[in-house]
PDB file of C-alpha atoms in Angstrom:
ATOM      1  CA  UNK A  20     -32.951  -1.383  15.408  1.00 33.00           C
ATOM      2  CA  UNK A  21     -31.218  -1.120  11.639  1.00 34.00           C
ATOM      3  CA  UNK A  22     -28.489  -3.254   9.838  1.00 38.00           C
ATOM      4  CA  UNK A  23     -27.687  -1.841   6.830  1.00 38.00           C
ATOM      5  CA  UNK A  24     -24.829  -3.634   4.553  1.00 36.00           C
ATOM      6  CA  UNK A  25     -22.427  -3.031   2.083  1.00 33.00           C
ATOM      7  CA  UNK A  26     -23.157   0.195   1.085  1.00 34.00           C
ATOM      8  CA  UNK A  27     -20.674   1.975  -1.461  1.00 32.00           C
ATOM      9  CA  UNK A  28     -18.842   4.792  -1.106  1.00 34.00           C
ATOM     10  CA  UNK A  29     -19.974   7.904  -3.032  1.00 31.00           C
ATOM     11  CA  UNK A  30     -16.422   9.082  -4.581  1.00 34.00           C
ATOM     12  CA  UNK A  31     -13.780   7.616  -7.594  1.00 37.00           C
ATOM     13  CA  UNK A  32     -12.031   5.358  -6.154  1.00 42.00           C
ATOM     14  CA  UNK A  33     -10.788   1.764  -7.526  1.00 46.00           C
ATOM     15  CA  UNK A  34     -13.140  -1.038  -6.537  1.00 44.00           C
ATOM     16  CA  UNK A  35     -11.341  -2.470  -3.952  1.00 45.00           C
ATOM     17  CA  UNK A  36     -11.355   0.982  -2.029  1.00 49.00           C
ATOM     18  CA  UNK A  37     -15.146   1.337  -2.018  1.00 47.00           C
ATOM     19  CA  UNK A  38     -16.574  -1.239  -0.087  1.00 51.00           C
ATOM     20  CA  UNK A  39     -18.323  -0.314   3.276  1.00 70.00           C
ATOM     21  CA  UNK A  40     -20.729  -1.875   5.954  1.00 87.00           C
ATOM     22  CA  UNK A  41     -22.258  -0.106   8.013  1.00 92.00           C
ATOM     23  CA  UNK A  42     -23.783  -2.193  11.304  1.00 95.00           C
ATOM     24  CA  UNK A  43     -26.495   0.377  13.647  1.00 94.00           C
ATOM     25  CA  UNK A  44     -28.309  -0.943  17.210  1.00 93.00           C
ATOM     26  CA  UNK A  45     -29.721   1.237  19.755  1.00 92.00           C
ATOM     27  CA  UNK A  46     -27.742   4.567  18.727  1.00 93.00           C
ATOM     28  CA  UNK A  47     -24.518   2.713  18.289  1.00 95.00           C
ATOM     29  CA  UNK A  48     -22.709   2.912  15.131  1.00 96.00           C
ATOM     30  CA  UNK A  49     -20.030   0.882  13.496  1.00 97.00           C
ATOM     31  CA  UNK A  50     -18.338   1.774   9.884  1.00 96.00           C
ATOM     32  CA  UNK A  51     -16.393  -0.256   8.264  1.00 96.00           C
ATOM     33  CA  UNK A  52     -13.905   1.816   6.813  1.00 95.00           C
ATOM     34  CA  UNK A  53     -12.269   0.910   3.614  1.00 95.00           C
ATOM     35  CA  UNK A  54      -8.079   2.166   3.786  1.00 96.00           C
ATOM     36  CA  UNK A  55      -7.449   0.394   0.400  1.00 95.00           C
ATOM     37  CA  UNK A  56      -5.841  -2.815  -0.340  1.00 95.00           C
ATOM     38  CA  UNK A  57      -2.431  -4.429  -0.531  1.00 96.00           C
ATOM     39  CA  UNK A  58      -0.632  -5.810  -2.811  1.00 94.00           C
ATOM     40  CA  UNK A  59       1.529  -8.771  -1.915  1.00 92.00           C
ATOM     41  CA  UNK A  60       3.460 -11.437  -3.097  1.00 92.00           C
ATOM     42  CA  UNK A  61       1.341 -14.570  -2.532  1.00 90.00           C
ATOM     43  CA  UNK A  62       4.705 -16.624  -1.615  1.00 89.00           C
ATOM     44  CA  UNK A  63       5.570 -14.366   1.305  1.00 87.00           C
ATOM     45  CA  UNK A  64       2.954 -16.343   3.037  1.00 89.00           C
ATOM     46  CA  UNK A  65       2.186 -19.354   1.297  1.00 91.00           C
ATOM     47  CA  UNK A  66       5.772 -20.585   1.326  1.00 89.00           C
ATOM     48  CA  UNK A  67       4.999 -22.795   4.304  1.00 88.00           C
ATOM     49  CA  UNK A  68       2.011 -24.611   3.517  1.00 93.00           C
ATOM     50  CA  UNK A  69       1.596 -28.041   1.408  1.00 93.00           C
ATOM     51  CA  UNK A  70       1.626 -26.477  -1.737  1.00 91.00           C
ATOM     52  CA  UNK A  71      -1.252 -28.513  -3.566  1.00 91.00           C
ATOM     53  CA  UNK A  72      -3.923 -27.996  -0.919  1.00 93.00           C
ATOM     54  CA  UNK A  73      -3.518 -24.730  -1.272  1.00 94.00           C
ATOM     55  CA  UNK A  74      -3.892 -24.626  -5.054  1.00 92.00           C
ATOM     56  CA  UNK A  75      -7.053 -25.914  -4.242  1.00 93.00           C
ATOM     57  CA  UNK A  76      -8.393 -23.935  -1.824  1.00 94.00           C
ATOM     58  CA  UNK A  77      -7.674 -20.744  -3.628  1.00 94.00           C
ATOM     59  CA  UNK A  78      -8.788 -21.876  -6.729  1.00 93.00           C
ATOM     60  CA  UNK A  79     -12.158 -22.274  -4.779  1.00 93.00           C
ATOM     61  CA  UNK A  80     -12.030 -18.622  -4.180  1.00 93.00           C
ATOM     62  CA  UNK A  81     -11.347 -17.881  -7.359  1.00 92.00           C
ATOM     63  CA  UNK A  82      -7.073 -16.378  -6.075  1.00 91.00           C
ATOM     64  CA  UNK A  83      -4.525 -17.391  -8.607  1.00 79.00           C
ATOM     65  CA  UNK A  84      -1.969 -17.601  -6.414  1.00 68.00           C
ATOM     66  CA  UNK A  85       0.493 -15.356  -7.590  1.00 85.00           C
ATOM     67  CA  UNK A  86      -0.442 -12.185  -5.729  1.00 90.00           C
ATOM     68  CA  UNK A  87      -2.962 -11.286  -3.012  1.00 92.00           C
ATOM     69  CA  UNK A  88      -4.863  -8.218  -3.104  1.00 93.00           C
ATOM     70  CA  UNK A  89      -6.408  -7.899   0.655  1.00 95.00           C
ATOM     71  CA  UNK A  90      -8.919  -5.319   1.290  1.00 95.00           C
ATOM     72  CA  UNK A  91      -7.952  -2.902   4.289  1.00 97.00           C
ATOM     73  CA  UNK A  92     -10.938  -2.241   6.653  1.00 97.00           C
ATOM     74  CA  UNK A  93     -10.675   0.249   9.794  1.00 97.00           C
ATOM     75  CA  UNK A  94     -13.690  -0.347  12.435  1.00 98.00           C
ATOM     76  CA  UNK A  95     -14.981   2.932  13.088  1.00 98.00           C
ATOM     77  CA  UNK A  96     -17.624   2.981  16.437  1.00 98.00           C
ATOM     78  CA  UNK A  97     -19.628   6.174  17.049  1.00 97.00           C
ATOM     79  CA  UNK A  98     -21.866   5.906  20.594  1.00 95.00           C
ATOM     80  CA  UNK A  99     -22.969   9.330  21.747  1.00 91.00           C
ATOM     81  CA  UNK A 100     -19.798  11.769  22.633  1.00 95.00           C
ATOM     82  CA  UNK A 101     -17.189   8.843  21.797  1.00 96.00           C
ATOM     83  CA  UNK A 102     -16.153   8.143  18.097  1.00 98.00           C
ATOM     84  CA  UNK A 103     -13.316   5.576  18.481  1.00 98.00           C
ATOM     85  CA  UNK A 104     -11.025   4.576  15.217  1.00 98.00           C
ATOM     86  CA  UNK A 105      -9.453   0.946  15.510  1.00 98.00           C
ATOM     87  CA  UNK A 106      -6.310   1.288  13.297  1.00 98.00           C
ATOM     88  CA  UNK A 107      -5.465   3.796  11.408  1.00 98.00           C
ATOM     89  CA  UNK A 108      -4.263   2.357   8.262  1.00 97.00           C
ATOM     90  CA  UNK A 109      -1.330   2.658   5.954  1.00 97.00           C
ATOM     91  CA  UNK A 110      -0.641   6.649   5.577  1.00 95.00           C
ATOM     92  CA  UNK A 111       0.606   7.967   2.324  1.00 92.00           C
ATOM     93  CA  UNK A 112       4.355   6.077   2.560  1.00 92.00           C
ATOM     94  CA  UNK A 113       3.019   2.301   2.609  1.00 95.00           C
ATOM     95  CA  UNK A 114       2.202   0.887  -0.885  1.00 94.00           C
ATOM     96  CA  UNK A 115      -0.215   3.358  -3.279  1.00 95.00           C
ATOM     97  CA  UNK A 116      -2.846   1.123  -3.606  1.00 95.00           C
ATOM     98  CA  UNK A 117      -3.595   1.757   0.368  1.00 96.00           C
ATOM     99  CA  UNK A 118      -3.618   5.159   2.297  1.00 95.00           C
ATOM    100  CA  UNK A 119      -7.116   6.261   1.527  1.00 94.00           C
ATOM    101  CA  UNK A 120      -8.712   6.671   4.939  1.00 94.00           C
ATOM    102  CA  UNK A 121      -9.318   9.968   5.056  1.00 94.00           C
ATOM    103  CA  UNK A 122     -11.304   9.871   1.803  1.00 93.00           C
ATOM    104  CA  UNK A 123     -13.753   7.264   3.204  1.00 93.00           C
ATOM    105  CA  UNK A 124     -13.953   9.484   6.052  1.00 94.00           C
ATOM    106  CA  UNK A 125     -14.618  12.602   4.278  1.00 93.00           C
ATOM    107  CA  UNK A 126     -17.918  10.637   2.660  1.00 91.00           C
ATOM    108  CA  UNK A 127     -19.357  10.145   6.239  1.00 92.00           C
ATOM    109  CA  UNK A 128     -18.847  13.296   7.536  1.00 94.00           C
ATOM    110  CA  UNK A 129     -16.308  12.600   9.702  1.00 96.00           C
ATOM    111  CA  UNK A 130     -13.047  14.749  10.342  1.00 97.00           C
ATOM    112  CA  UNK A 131      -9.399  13.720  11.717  1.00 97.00           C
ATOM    113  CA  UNK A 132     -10.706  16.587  14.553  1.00 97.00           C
ATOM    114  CA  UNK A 133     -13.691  14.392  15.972  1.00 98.00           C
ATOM    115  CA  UNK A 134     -11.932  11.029  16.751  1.00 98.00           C
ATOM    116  CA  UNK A 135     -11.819  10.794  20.761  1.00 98.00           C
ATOM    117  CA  UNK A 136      -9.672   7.642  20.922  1.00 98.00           C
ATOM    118  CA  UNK A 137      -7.734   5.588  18.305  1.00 98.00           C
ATOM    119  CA  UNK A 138      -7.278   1.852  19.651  1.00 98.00           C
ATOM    120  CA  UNK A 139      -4.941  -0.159  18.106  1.00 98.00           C
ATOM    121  CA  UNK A 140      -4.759  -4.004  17.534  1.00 98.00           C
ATOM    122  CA  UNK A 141      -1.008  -4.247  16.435  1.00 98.00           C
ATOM    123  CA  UNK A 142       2.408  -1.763  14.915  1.00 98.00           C
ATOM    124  CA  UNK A 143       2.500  -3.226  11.346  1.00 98.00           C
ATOM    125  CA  UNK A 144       2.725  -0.518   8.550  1.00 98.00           C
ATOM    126  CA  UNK A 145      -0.715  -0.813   7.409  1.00 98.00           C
ATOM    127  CA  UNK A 146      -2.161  -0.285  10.291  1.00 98.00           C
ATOM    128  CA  UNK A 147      -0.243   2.360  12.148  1.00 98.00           C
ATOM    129  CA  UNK A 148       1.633   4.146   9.398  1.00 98.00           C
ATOM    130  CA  UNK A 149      -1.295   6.757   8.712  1.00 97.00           C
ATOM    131  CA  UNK A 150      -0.377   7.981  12.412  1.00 98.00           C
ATOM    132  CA  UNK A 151       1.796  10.862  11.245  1.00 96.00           C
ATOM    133  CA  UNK A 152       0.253  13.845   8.888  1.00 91.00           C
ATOM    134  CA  UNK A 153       2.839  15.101   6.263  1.00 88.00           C
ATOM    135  CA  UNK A 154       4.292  17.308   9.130  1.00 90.00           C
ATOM    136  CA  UNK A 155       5.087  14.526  11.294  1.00 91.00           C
ATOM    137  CA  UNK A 156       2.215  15.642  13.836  1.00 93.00           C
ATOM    138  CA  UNK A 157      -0.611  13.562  14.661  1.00 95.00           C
ATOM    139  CA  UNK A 158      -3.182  12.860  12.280  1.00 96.00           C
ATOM    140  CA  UNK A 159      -5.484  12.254  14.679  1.00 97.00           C
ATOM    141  CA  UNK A 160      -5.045  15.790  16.989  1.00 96.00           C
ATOM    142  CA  UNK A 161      -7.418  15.353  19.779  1.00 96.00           C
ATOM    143  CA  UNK A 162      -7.562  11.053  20.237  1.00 97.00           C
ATOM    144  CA  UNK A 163      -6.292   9.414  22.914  1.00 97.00           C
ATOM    145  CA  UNK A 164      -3.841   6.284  21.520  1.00 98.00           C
ATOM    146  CA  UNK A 165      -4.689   2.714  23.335  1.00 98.00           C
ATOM    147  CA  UNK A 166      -2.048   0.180  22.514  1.00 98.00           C
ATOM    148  CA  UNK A 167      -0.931  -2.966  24.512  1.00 98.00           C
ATOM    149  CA  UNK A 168       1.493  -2.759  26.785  1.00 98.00           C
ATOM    150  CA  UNK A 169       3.639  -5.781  25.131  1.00 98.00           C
ATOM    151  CA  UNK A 170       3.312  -4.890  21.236  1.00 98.00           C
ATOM    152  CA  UNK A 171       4.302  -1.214  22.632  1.00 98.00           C
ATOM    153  CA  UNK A 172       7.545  -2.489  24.123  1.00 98.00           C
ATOM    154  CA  UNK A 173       8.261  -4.952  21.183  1.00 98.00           C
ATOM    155  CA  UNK A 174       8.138  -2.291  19.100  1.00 98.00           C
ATOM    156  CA  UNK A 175       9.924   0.350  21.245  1.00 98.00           C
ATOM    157  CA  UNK A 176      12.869  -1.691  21.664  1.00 97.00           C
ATOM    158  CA  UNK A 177      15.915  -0.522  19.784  1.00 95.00           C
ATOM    159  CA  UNK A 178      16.846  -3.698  19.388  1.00 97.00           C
ATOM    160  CA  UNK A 179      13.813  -5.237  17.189  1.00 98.00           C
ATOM    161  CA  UNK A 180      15.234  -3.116  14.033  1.00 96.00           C
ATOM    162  CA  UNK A 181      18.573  -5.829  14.220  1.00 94.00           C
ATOM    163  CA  UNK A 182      16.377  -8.468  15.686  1.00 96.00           C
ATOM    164  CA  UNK A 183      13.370  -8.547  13.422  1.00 96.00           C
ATOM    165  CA  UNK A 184      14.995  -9.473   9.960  1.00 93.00           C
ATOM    166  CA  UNK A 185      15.906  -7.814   6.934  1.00 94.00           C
ATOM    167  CA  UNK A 186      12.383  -8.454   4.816  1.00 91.00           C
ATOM    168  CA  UNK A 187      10.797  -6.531   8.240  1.00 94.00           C
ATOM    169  CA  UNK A 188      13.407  -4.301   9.186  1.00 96.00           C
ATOM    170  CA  UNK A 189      11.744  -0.961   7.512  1.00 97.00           C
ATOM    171  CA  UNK A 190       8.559  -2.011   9.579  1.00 97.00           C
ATOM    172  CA  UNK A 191      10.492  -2.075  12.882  1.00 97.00           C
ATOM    173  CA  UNK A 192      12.107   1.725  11.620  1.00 97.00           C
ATOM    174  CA  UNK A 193       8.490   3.327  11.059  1.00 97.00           C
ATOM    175  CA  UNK A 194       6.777   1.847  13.627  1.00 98.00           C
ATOM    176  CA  UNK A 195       9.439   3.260  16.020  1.00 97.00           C
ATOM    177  CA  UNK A 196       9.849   6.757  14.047  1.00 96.00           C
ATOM    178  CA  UNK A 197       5.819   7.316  14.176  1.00 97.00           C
ATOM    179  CA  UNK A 198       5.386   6.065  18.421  1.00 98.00           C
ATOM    180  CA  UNK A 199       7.779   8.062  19.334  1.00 97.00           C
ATOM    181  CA  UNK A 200       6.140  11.240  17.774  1.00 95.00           C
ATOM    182  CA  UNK A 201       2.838  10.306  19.565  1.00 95.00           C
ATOM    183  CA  UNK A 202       4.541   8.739  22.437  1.00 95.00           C
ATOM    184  CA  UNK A 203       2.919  11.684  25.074  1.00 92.00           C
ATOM    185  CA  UNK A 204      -0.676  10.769  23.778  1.00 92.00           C
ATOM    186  CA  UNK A 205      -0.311   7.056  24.275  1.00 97.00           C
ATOM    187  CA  UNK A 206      -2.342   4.524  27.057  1.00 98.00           C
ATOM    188  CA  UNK A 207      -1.017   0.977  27.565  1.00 98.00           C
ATOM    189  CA  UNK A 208      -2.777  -1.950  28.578  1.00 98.00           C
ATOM    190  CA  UNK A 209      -2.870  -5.009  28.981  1.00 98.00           C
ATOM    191  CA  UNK A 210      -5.094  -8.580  27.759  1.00 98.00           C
ATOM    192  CA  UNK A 211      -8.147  -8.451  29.324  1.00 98.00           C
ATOM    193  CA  UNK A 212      -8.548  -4.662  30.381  1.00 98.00           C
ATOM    194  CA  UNK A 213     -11.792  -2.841  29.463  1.00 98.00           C
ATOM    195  CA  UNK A 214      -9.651  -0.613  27.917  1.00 98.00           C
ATOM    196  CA  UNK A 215     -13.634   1.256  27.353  1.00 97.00           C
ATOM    197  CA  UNK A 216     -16.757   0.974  28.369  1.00 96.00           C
ATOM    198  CA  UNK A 217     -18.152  -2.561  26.192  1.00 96.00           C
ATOM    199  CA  UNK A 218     -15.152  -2.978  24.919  1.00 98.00           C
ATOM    200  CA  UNK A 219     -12.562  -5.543  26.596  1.00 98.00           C
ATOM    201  CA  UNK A 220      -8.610  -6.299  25.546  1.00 98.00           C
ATOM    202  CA  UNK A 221      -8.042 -10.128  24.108  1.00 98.00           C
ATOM    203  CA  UNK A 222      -4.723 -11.153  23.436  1.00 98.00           C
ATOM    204  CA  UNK A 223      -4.348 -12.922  20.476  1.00 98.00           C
ATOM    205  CA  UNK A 224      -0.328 -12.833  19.502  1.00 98.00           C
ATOM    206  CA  UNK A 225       1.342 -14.541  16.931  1.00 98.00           C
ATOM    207  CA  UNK A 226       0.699 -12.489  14.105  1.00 98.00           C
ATOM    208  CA  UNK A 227       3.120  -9.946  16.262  1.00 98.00           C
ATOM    209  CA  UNK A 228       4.602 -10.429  19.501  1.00 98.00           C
ATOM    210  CA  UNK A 229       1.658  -8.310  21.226  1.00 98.00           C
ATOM    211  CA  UNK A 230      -1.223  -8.241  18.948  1.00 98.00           C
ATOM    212  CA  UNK A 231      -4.829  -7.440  20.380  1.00 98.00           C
ATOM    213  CA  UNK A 232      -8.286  -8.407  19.326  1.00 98.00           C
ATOM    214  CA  UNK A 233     -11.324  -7.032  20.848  1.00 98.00           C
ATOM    215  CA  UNK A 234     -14.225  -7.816  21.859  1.00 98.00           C
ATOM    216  CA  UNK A 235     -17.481  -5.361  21.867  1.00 98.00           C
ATOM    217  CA  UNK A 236     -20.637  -5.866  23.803  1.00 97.00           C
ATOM    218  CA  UNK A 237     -22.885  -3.150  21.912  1.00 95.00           C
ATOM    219  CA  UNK A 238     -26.999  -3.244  22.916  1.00 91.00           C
ATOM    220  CA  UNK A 239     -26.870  -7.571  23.772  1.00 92.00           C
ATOM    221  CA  UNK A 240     -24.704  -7.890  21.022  1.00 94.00           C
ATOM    222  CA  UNK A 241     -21.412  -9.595  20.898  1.00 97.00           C
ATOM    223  CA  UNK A 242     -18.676  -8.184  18.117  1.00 98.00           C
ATOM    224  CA  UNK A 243     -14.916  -9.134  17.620  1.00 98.00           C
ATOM    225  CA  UNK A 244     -12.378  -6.931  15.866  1.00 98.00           C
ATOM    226  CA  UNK A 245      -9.879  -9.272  15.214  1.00 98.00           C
ATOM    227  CA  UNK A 246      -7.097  -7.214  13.183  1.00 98.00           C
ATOM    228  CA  UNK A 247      -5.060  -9.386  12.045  1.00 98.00           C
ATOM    229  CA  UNK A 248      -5.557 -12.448  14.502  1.00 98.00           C
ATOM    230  CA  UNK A 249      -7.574 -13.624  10.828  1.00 98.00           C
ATOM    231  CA  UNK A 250      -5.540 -12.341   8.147  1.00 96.00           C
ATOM    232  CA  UNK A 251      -7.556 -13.369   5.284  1.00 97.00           C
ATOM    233  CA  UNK A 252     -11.055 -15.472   4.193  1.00 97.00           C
ATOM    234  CA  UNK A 253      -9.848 -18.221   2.911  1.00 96.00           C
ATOM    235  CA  UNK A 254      -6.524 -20.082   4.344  1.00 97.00           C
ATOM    236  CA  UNK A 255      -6.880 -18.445   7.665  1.00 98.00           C
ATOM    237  CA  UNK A 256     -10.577 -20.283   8.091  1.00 98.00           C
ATOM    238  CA  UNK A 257     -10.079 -23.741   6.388  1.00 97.00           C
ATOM    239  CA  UNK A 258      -6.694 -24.386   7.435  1.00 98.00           C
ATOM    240  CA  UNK A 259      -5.979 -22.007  10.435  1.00 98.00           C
ATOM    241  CA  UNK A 260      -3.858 -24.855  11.562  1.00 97.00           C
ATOM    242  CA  UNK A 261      -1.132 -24.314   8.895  1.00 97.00           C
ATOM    243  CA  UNK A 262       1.771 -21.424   9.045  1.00 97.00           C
ATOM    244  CA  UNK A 263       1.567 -18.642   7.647  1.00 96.00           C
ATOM    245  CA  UNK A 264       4.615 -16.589   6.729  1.00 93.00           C
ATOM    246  CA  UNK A 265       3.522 -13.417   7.469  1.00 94.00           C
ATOM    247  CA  UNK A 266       3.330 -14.280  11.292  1.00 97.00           C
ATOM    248  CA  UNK A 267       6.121 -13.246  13.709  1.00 96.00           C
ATOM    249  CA  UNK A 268       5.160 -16.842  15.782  1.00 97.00           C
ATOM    250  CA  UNK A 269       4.075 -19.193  13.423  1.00 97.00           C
ATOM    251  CA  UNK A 270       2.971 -21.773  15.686  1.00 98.00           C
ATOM    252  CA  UNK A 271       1.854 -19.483  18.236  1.00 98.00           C
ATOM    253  CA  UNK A 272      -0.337 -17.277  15.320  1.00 98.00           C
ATOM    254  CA  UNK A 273      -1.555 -20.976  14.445  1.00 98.00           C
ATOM    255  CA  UNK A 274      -2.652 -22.021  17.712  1.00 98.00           C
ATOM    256  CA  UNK A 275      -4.141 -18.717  18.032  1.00 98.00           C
ATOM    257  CA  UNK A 276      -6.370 -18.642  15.113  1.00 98.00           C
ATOM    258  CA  UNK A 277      -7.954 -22.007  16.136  1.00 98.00           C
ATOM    259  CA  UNK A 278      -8.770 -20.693  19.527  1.00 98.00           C
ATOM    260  CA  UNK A 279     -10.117 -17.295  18.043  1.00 98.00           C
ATOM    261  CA  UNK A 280     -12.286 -19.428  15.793  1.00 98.00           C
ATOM    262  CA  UNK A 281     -13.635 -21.621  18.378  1.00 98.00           C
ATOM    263  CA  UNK A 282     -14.605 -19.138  20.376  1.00 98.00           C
ATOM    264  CA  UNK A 283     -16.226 -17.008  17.954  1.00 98.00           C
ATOM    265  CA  UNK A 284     -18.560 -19.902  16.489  1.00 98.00           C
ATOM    266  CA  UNK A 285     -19.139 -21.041  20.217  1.00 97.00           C
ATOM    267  CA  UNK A 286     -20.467 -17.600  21.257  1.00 97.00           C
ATOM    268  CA  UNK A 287     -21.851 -16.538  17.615  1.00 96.00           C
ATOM    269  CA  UNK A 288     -19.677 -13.249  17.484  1.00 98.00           C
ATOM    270  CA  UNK A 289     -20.207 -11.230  14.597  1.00 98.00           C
ATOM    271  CA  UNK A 290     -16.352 -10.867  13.175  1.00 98.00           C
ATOM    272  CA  UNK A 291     -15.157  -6.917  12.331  1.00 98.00           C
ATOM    273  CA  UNK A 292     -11.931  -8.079  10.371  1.00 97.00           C
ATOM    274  CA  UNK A 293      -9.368  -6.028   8.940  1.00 98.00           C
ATOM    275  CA  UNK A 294      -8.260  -7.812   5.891  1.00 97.00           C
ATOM    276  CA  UNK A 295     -11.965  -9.527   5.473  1.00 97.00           C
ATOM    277  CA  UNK A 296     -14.019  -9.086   2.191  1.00 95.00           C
ATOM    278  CA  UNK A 297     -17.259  -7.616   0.975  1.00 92.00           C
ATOM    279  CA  UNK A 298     -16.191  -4.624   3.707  1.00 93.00           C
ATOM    280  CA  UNK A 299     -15.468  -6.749   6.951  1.00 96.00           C
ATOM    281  CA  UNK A 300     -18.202  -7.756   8.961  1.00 97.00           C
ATOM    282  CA  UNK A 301     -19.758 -11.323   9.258  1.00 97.00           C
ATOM    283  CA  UNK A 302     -19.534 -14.423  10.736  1.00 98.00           C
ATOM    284  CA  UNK A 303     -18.033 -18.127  10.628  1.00 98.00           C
ATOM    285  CA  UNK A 304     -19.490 -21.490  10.346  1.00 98.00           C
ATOM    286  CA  UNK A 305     -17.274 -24.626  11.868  1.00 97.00           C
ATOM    287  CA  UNK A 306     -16.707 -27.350   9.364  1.00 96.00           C
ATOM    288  CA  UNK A 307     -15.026 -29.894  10.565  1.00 94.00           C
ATOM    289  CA  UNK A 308     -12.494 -30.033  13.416  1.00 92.00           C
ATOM    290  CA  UNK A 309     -10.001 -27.294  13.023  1.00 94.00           C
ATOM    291  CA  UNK A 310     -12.268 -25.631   9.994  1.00 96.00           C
ATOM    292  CA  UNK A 311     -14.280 -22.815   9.280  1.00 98.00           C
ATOM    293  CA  UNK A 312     -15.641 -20.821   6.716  1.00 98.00           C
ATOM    294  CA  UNK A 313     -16.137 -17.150   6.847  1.00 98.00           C
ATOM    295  CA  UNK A 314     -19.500 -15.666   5.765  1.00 97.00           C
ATOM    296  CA  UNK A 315     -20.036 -12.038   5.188  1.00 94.00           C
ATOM    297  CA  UNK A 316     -22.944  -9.598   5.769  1.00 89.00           C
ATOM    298  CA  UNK A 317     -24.347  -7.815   8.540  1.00 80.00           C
TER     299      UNK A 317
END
């Protein structure tokens, strides 16, 4: 049995891009996969919170407040024949400072060829918009696509491009542009299917009208990739009561977060998150009532 954690990436890439942990038990491997970062305006989802506390709390972890830079991390699980991609990050037409999958995948080895299924926790931009190669094919040729069956039809609808706003309407346009293309290569599902073997469909929306966690039981251990059910570190785990603005549902997202969190310190699940630091993995610790605190490492 190894662990071995946050081990950098052997290529010229900014510091934000080379984070990676790397988690190993019994011939099961999981790589955290660094896509890039973001760069957002820290407004778009503080704008609903009590405006001091959160001064506070970022200034704890050492955020201005002005604009978040979270890291983009694809979970990456190779167990014998199956090597099975969760996301697929931003593409080349997202933001510049995100897009880089490939590159970490180049440093392990691993080609677009030798992914067997891509499974994928929700349709926002930087996590579905790598989908499509410069050609508009697939990127990922021979993967099967796993999606739940209600973020699918969210998505699909032609209706959700008028319906979902104008600050979201270009993420309604690729999502649709980009399933349609793989459309033929797609399985739904729906919360709670083992949608593989170990690995078992939570529902966790909020964040999007259909977003999926999922849980992992790997060799007696017990993992959760949580996409964006925990968008961040900080706010998400010491308030996850408050709304954030980058939720579809605020409330529900809210209510959502508190009983991902509960559940993950109850059963000790090690945490694969997608916009998590120091490459992804770790844990949380309950506080108080209604707060956490993430800790990273393997």
């Amino acid at each position: 049995m190894q662990s071995t954690g946050a081990v950098a990436l052997a290529m010229s890439l900014p510091r934000q891009i080379q984070a990676r942990t790397t988690w190993e038990r019994d011939g099961t491997r999981i790589d955290m996969l660094s896509d890039g970062y973001l760069e957002l305006p820290a407004d778009m989802m503080l704008e609903n919170m009590p405006q001091d506390e959160v001064a506070e709390i970022l200034a704890r972890y050492d955020l201005n407040g002005d604009q978040l830079e979270p890291p983009c991390n694809l979970v990456l699980l190779r167990d014998g024949p199956r090597v099975v991609l969760f996301d697929i990050g931003a593409g080349p037409d997202f933001m510049p400072s995100a897009g880089h999958m490939m590159q970490a995948m180049d440093a392990l080895g691993v080609s677009p060829d030798d992914i067997t299924h891509l499974v994928i926790t929700h349709a926002h931009p930087d996590h579905i918009w790598g989908l499509l190669d410069d050609f508009d094919e697939p990127m990922l040729p021979n993967a099967e696509v796993m999606m739940g069956r209600t973020e699918w039809d969210y998505w699909m609808d032609p209706d959700t491009v008028e319906s979902i706003g104008a600050a979201r309407q270009s993420f309604a346009v690729g999502a649709q542009r980009r399933l349609v293309e793989i459309e033929d290569h797609v399985t739904l599902f729906d919360d709670g299917a083992e949608v593989l073997p170990g690995v078992e469909a939570i529902l966790t929306p909020g964040h999007t009208p259909g977003h999926m966690s999922f849980g992992l039981s790997i060799a007696g251990q017990q993992l959760l990739v949580t996409g964006d059910a925990l968008v961040n570190h900080h706010l998400a785990f010491e308030r996850p009561d408050w709304h954030s603005g980058s939720d579809f549902d605020l409330e529900q997202a809210a209510q959502t977060r508190l009983r991902l969190l509960d559940r993950i310190t109850a059963d000790d699940l090690t945490i694969l998150g997608f916009h998590l630091p120091e490459g992804g993995i770790g844990r949380a610790e309950r506080l108080a009532e209604n707060r956490y605190r993430f800790h990273a490492g393997v």
